[in-house]
Short mmCIF file of C-alpha atoms in Angstrom, two decimals:
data_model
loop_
_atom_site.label_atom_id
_atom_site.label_comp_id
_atom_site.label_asym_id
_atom_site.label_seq_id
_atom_site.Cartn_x
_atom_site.Cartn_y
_atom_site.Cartn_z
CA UNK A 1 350.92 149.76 20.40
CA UNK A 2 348.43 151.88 21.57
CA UNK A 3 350.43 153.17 24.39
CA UNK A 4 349.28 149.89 26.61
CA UNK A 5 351.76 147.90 28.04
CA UNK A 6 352.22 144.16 26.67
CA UNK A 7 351.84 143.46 30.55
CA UNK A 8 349.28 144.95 32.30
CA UNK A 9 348.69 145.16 36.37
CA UNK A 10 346.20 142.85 36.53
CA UNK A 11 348.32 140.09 34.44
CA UNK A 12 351.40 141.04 36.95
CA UNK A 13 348.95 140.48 39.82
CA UNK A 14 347.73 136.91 38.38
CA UNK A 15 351.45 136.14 38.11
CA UNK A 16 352.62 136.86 41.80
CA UNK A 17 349.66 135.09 43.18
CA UNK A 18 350.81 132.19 41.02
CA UNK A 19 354.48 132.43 42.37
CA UNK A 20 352.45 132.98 46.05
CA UNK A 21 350.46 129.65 45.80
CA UNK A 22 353.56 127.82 44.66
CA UNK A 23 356.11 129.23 47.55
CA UNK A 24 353.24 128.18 50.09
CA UNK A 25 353.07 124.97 48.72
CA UNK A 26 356.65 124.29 48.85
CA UNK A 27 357.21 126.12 51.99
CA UNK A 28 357.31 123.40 54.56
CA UNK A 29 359.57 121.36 51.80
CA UNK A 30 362.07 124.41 51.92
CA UNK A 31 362.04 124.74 55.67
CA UNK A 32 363.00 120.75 55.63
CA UNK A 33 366.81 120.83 55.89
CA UNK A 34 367.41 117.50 56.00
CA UNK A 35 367.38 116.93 59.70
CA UNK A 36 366.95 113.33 62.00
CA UNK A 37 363.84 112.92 63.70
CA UNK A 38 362.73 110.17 66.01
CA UNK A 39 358.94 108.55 65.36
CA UNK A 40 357.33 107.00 68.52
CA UNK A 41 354.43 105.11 68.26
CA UNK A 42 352.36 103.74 70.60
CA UNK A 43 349.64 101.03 69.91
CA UNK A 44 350.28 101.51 66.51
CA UNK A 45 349.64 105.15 66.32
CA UNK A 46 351.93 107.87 66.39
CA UNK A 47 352.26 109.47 69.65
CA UNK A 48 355.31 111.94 69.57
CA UNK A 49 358.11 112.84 66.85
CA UNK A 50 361.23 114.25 68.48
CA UNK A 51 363.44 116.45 66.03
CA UNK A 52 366.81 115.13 67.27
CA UNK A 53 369.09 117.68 65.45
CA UNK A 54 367.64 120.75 67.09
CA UNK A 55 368.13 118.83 70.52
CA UNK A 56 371.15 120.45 72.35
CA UNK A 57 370.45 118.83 75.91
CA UNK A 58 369.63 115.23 77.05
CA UNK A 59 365.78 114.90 77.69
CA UNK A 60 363.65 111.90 79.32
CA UNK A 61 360.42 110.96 77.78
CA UNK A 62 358.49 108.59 80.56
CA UNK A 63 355.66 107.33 78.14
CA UNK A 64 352.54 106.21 79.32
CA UNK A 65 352.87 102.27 79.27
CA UNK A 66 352.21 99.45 80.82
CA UNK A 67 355.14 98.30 81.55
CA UNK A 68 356.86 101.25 82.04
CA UNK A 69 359.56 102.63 78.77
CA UNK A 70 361.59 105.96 79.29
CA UNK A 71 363.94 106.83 76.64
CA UNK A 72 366.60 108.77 76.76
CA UNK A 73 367.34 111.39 73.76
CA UNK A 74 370.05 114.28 72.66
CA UNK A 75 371.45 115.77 69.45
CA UNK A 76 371.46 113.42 67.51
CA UNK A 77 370.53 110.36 69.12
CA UNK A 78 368.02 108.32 71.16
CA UNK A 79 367.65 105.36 72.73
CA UNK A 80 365.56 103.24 75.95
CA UNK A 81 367.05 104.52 78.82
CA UNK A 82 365.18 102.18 80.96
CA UNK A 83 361.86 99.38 80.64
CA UNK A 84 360.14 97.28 82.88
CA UNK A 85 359.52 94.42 79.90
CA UNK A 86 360.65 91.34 80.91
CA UNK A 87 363.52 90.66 78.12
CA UNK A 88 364.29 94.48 77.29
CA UNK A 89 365.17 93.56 74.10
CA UNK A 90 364.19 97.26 73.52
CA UNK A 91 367.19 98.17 75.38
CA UNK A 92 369.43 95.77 73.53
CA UNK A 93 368.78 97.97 70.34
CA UNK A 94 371.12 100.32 71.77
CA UNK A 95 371.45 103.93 70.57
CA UNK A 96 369.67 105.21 67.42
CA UNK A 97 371.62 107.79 65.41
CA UNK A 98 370.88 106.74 61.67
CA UNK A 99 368.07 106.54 59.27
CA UNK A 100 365.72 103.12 59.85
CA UNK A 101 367.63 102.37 62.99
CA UNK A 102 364.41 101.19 65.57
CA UNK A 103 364.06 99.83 69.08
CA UNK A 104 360.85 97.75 69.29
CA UNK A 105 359.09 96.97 72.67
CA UNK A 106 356.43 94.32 72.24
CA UNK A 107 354.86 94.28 75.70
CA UNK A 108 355.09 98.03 75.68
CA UNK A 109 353.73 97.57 72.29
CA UNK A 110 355.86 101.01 71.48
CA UNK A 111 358.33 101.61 68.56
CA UNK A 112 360.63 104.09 68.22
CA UNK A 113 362.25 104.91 64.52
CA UNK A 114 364.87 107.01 63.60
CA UNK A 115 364.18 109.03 60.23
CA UNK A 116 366.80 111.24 58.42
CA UNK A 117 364.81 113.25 55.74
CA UNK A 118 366.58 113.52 52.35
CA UNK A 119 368.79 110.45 53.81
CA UNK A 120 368.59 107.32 51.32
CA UNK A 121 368.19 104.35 52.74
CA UNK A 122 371.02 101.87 52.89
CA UNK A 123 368.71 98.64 52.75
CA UNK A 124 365.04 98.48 51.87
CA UNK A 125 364.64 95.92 55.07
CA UNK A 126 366.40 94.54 57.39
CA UNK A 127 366.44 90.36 58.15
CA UNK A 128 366.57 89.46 61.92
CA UNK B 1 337.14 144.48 21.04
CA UNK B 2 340.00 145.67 23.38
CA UNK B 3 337.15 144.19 26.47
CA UNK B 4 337.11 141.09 23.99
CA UNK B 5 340.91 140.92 24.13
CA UNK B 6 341.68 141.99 27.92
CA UNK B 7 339.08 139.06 28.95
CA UNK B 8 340.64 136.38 26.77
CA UNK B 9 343.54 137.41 28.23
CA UNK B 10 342.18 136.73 31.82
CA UNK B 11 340.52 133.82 30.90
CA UNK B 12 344.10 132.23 29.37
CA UNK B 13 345.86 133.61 32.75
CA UNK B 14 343.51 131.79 35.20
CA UNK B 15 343.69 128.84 32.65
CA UNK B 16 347.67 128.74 33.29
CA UNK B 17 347.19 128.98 36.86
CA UNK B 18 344.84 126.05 37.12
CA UNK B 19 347.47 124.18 35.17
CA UNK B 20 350.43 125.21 37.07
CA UNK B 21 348.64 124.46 40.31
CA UNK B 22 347.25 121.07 38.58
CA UNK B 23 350.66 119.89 37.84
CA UNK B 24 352.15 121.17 40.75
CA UNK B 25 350.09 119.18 42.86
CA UNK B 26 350.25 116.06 40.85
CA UNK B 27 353.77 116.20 40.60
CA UNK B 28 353.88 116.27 44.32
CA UNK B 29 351.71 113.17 44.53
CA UNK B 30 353.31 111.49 41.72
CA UNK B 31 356.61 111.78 43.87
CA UNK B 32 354.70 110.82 46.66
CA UNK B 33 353.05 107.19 45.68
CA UNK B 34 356.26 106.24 43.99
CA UNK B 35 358.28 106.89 46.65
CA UNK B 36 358.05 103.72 49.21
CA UNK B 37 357.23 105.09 52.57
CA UNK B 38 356.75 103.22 55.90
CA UNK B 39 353.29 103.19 57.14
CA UNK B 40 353.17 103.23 60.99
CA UNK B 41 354.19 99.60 62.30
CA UNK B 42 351.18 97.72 63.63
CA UNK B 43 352.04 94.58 66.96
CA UNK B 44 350.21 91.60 65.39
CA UNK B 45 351.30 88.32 66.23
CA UNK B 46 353.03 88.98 69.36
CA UNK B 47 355.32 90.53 66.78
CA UNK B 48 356.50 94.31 64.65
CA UNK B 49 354.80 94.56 61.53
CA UNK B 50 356.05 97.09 59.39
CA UNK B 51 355.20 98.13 55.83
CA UNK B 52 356.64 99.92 53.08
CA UNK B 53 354.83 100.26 49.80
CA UNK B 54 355.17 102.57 46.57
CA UNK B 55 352.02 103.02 44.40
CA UNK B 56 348.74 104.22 44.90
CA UNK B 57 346.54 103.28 47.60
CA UNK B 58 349.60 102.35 49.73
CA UNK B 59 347.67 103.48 53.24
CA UNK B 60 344.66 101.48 52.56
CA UNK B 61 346.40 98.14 51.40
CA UNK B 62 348.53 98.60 54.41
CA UNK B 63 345.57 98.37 56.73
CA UNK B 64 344.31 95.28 54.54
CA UNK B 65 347.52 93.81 55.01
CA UNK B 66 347.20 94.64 58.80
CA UNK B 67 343.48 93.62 59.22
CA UNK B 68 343.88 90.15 57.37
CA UNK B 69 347.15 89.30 59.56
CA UNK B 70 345.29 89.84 62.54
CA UNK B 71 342.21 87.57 61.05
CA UNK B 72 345.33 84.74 60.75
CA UNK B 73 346.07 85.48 64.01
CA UNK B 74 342.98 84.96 65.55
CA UNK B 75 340.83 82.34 63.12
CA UNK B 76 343.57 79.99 62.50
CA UNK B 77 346.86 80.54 64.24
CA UNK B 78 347.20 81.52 67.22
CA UNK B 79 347.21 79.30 70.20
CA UNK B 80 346.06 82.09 72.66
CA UNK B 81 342.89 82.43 70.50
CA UNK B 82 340.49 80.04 72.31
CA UNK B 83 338.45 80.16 68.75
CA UNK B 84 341.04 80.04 66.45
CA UNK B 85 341.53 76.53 64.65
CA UNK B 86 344.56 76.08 66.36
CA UNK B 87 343.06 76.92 70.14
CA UNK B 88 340.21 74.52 68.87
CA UNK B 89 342.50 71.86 67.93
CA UNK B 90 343.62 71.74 71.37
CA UNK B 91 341.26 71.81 73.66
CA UNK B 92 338.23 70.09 71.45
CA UNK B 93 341.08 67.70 69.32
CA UNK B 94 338.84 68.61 66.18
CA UNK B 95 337.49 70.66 63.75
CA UNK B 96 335.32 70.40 61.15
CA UNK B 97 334.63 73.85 59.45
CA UNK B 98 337.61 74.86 58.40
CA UNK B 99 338.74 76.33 54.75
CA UNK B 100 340.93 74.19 52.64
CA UNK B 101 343.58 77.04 52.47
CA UNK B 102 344.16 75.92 56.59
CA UNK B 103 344.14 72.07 55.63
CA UNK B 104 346.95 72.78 53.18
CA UNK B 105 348.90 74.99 55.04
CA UNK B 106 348.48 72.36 58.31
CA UNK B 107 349.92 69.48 55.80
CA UNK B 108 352.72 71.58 54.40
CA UNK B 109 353.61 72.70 58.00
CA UNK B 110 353.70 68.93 58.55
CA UNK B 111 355.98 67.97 55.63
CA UNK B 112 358.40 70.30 56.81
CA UNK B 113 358.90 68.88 59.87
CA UNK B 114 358.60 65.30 58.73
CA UNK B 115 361.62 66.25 56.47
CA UNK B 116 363.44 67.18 59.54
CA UNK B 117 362.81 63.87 60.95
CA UNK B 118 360.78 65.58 63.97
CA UNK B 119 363.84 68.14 65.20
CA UNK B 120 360.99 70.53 63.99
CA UNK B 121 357.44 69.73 65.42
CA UNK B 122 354.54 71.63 65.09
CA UNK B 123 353.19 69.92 68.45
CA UNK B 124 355.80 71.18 70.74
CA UNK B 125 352.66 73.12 72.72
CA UNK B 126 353.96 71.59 76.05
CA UNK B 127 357.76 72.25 75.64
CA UNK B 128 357.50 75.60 74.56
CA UNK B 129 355.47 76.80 77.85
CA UNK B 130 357.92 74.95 79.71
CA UNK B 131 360.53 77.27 78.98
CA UNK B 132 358.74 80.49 78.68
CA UNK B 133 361.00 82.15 76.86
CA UNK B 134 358.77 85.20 76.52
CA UNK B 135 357.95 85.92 80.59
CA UNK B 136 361.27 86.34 81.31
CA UNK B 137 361.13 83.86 84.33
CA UNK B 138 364.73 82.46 83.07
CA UNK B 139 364.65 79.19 84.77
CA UNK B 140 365.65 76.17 82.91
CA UNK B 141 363.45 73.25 83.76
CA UNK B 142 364.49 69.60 84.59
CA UNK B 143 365.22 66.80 82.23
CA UNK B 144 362.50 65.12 84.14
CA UNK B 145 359.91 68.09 83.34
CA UNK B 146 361.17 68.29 79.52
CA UNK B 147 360.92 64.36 79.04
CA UNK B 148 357.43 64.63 80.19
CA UNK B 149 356.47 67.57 77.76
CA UNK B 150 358.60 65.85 74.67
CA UNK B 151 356.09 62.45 75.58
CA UNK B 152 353.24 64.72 74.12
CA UNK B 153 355.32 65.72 71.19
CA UNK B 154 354.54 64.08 67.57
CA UNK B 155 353.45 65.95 64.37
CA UNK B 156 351.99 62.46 63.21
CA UNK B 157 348.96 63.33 65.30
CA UNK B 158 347.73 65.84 63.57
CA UNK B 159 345.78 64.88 60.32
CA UNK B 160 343.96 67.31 58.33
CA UNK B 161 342.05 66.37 55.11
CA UNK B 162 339.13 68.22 53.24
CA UNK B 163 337.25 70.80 56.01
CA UNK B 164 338.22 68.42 58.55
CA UNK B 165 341.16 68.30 61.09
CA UNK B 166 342.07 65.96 64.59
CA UNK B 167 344.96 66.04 67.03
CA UNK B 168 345.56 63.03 68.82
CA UNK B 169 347.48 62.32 72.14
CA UNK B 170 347.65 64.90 74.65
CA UNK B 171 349.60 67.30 72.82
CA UNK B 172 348.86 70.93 71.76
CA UNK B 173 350.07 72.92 68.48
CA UNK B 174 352.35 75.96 68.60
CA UNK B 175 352.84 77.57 65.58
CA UNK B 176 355.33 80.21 66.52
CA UNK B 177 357.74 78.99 64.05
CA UNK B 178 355.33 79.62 60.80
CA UNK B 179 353.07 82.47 61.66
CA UNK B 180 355.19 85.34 60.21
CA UNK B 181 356.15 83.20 57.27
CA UNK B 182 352.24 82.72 56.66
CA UNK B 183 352.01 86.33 57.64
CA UNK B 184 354.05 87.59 54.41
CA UNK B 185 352.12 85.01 52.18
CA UNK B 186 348.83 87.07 53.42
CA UNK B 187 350.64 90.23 52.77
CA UNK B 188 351.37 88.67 49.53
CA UNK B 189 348.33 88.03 48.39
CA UNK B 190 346.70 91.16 49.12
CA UNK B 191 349.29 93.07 47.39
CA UNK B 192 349.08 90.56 43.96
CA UNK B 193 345.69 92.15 43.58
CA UNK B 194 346.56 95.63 44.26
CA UNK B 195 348.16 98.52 42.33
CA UNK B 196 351.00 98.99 44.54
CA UNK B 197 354.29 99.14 42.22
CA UNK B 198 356.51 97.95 45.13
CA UNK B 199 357.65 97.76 48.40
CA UNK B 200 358.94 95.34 51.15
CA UNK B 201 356.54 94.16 54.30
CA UNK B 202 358.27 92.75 57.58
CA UNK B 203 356.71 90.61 59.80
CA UNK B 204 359.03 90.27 63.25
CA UNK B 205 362.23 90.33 60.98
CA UNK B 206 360.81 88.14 58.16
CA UNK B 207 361.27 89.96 54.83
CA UNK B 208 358.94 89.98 51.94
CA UNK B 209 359.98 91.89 48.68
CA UNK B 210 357.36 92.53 47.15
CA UNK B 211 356.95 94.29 42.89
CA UNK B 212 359.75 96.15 40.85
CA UNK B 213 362.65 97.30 43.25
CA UNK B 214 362.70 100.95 44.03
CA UNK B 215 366.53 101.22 42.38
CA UNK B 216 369.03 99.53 40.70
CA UNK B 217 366.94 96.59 39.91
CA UNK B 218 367.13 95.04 42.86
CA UNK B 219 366.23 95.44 46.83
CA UNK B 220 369.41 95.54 48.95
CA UNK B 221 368.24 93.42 52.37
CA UNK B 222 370.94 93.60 55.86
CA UNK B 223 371.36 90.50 57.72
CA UNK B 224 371.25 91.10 60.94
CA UNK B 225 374.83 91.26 63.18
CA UNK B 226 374.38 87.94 65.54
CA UNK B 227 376.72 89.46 68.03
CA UNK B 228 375.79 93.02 67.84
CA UNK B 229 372.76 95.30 68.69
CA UNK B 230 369.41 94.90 67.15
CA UNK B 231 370.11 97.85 64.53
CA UNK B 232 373.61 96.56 63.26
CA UNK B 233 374.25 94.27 60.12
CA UNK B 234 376.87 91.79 59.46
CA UNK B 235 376.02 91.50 55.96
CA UNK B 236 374.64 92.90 52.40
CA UNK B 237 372.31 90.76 50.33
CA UNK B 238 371.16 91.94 46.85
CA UNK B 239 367.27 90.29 45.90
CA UNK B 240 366.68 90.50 42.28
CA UNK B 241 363.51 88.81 42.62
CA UNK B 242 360.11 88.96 44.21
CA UNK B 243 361.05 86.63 47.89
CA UNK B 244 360.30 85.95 51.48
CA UNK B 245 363.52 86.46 53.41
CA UNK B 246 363.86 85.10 56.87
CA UNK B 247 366.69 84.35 59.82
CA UNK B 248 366.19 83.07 62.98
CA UNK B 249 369.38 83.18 65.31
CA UNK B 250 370.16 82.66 68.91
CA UNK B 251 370.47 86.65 69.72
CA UNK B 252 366.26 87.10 69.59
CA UNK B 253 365.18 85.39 72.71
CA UNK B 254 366.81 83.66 75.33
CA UNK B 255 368.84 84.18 79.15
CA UNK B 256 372.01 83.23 80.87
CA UNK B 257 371.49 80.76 83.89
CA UNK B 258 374.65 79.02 86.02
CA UNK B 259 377.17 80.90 82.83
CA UNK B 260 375.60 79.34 80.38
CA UNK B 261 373.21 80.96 77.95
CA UNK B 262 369.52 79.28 76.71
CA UNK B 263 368.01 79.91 73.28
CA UNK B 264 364.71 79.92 72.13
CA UNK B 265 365.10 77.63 69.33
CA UNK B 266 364.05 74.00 70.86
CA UNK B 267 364.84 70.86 68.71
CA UNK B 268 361.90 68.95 69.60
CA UNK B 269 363.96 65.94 69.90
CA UNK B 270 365.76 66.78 72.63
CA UNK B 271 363.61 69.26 74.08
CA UNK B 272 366.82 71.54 74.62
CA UNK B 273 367.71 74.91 72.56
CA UNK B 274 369.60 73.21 69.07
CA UNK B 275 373.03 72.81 69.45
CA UNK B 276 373.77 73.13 65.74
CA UNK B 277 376.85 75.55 66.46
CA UNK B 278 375.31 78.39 64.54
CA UNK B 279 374.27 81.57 65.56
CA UNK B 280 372.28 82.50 62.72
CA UNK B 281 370.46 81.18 59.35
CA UNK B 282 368.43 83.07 56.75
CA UNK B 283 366.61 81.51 54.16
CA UNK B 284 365.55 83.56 51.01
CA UNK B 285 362.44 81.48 49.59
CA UNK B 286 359.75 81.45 47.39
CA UNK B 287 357.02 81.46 50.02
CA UNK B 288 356.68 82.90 53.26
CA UNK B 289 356.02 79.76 55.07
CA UNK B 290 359.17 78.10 53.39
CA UNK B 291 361.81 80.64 54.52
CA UNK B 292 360.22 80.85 58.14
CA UNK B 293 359.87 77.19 58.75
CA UNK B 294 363.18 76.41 57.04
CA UNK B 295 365.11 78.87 58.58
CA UNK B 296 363.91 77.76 61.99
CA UNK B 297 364.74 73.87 60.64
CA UNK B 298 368.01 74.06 59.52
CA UNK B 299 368.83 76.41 62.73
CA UNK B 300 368.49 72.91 64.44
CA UNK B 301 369.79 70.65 62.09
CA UNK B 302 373.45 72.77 61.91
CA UNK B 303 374.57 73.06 57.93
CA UNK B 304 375.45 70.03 57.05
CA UNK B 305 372.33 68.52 57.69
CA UNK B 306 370.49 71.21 56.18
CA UNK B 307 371.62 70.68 52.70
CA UNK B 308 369.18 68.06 51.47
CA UNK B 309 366.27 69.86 52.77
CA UNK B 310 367.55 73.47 50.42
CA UNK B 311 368.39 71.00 47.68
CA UNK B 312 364.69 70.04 47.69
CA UNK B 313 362.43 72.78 48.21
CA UNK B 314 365.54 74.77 45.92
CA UNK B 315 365.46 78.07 48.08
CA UNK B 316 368.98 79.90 49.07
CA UNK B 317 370.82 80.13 52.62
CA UNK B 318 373.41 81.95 54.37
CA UNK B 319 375.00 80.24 57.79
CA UNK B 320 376.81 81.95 60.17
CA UNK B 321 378.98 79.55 62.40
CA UNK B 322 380.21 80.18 65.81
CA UNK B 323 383.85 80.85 64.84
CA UNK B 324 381.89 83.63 62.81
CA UNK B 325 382.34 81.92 59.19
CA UNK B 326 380.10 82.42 57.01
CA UNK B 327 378.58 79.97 54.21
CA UNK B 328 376.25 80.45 51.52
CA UNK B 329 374.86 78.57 48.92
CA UNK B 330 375.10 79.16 45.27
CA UNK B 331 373.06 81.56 44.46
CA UNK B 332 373.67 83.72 46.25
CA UNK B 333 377.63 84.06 45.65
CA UNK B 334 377.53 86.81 44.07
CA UNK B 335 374.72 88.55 46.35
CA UNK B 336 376.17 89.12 49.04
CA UNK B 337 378.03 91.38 50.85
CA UNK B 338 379.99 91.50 54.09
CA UNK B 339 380.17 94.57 55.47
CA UNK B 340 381.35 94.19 58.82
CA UNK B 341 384.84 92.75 59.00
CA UNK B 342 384.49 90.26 62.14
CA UNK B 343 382.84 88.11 59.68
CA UNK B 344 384.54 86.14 56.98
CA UNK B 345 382.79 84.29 54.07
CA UNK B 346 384.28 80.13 53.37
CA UNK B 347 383.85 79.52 49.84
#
């Protein structure tokens, strides 16, 4: 009433640091856009996550196990290309395009999940 | 009174921005611990364990989950384990420490295979080294070699009462056909005192639902394909409550020798992988130990056989023949699903 503004500078500067803290906060959320990702573990820790839908050539990852595991992976998609396990039941999995899909090496003790953010899952488990 | 004003005003500004960040924050870990999330798989028992859990606390129950399997694994069960009960039992034929949780669990191992008049033996230490299914040496021994190795067969010689346990003969215990069944009864119990809301824990392929489903009031399980790769499903099941799921099947180990193919699942009569006809059973059960074992037994004893022993212990099965016919009991008729068409369910 006095000639002051209902809004001052100071309250406009508390508001855009709000609206700042919550972009940041979100920011890796928005830059998510729903993509497929491969998890490899080895020894029960993570040891590499391959973002398969930015791929647009073929790559071989040799990992560093004993026995030997290179996988093969390209838009899309990844699978063993090759092991040195005994049964390569890891190689029986076959190719890995969708959500939960996993190849399992138990003398490599390695694992290798496919995960589609934003993707529901089908099943909660799978029986095998 | 306009310095009055101006700082109330601050002070109400910076109190909305503590409570936008508050509930932004929560809200984002709200989300989080209700939304099930795998944790990263562990290898225990010569086997993938892999956990997925919605509540809070979720990481840390997952690594008491992991850390008590792999106390199983090497106090009682595993045979590798020169100081586990069960690497004990067979080189020193006795114990006499252990906890009565391993007495009962030896004696209800042994019922089970009583009630499948010994195709199912606990004691088949001998037989199962024979073969080797896990080295990959693919060599099927002689009926001379397996005759010897079923001579040291017989769950009889085990007895296990109070802290005390003996194996007689010259045999030696293999419990590869319980340990992820007991496994998901660990898991089990550690989550029973927990706060976790939900979640599912597999042990090698053996399914335990654990809490309130994440949606639709029930978890939706696959069955694995028996004739396809180790991602693909043949069929659909809908759990309502909280179970232990669990197939065995011919696909997970075995080799081709002379054009004929060798399972890993010995009847311990014979000493030969069964020749039930089936290529897969799953058991849904109230206990962990009950769907492993059982799906294992009736594996052997083929479907018809098998119906007495699901009748008793009152848990559900699905059977997939070798024609690719499917049967399930009746519970589960309106379960399940098929959802690959090679596959067609015999009412």
């Amino acid at each position: 009433m006095n000639g002051k503004r209902l809004i001052q500078k100071t309250d406009f500067l508390l508001i855009l640091g709000i609206i700042l803290i919550a972009f940041f906060l979100y920011f890796p959320k928005l830059l998510d856009k729903g993509g497929i990702s491969a998890h490899i573990y080895i020894e029960n820790m993570e040891y590499q996550v391959i973002d398969l839908s930015r791929l647009t050539e073929e790559q071989f990852i040799d990992l560093p196990t004993d026995p030997f595991l290179v996988l093969r992976a390209g838009p899309g998609y990844i699978r063993v290309h090759s092991a040195g396990c005994p049964d390569r039941l890891c190689a029986a999995a076959g190719t890995l395009t969708k959500n939960g899909d996993m190849a399992v090496c138990v003398p490599a003790r390695v694992v290798v999940k496919v995960v589609s953010a934003g993707h529901e899952d089908t099943f909660d488990a799978i029986a095998y | 009174m306009t310095e009055k004003i101006k700082k109330r005003k601050s002070l109400i500004a910076v109190l909305l921005m503590v409570v936008a960040l508050v509930s932004v924050i929560g809200a984002d870990l709200a989300r989080s611990n209700s939304a099930a999330s795998s944790i990263s798989p562990s290898f225990i028992m010569g086997t993938l364990v892999d956990v997925s859990l919605r509540g809070f606390g979720k990481k840390s129950v997952s690594e008491d989950i992991f850390a008590a399997m792999r106390d199983d694994e090497n106090n009682i069960l595993s045979w590798r384990v020169a100081a586990s009960v069960v690497g004990r039992l067979n080189a020193d034929r006795s114990v006499a420490d252990i906890d009565l949780r391993v007495t009962e669990l030896l004696n209800e191992i042994k019922s089970v295979c009583a009630l499948t008049g010994g195709r199912m033996d606990l004691t088949v230490g001998a037989l199962t080294k024979l073969w080797d299914f896990e080295s990959g040496q693919n060599k099927v021994p002689s009926q001379e070699e397996i005759a010897a190795a079923l001579a040291t067969v017989g769950f009889q010689n085990l007895t296990a009462s109070g802290t005390a346990a003996a194996l007689a003969g010259t045999g030696s215990i293999d419990l590869g056909a319980f340990g992820k069944g007991v496994a998901c009864d660990t898991a089990w119990r550690i989550l029973k005192e927990s706060r976790i809301k939900g979640g599912t824990v597999s042990v090698g392929g053996s399914v335990l639902v654990f809490g309130e489903p994440e949606k639709n009031g029930a978890w939706t399980i696959g069955i694995r394909d028996p004739d396809g790769a180790a991602t693909e499903v043949f069929a659909s099941l809908k759990v309502e409550k909280e179970c232990v799921i669990s197939t065995s099947g011919l696909y997970e180990r075995g080799f081709e020798s002379g054009g004929k193919y060798y399972h890993h699942i010995l009847d311990a009569k014979t000493g030969w992988p069964a020749g039930s006809g089936l290529k897969s059973v799953t058991i849904i059960a109230p206990t962990g130990l009950l769907s492993d074992a059982l799906s294992t037994a009736c594996f052997i004893l083929g479907y018809d056989e098998s119906l007495p022993l699901l009748t008793q212990f009152g848990v559900e099965a699905v059977f997939v023949g070798a024609d690719n016919t499917v049967r399930v009991t009746n519970g589960l008729r309106t379960q399940i699903v098929i959802t690959n068409g090679d596959f067609v369910i015999e009412w």
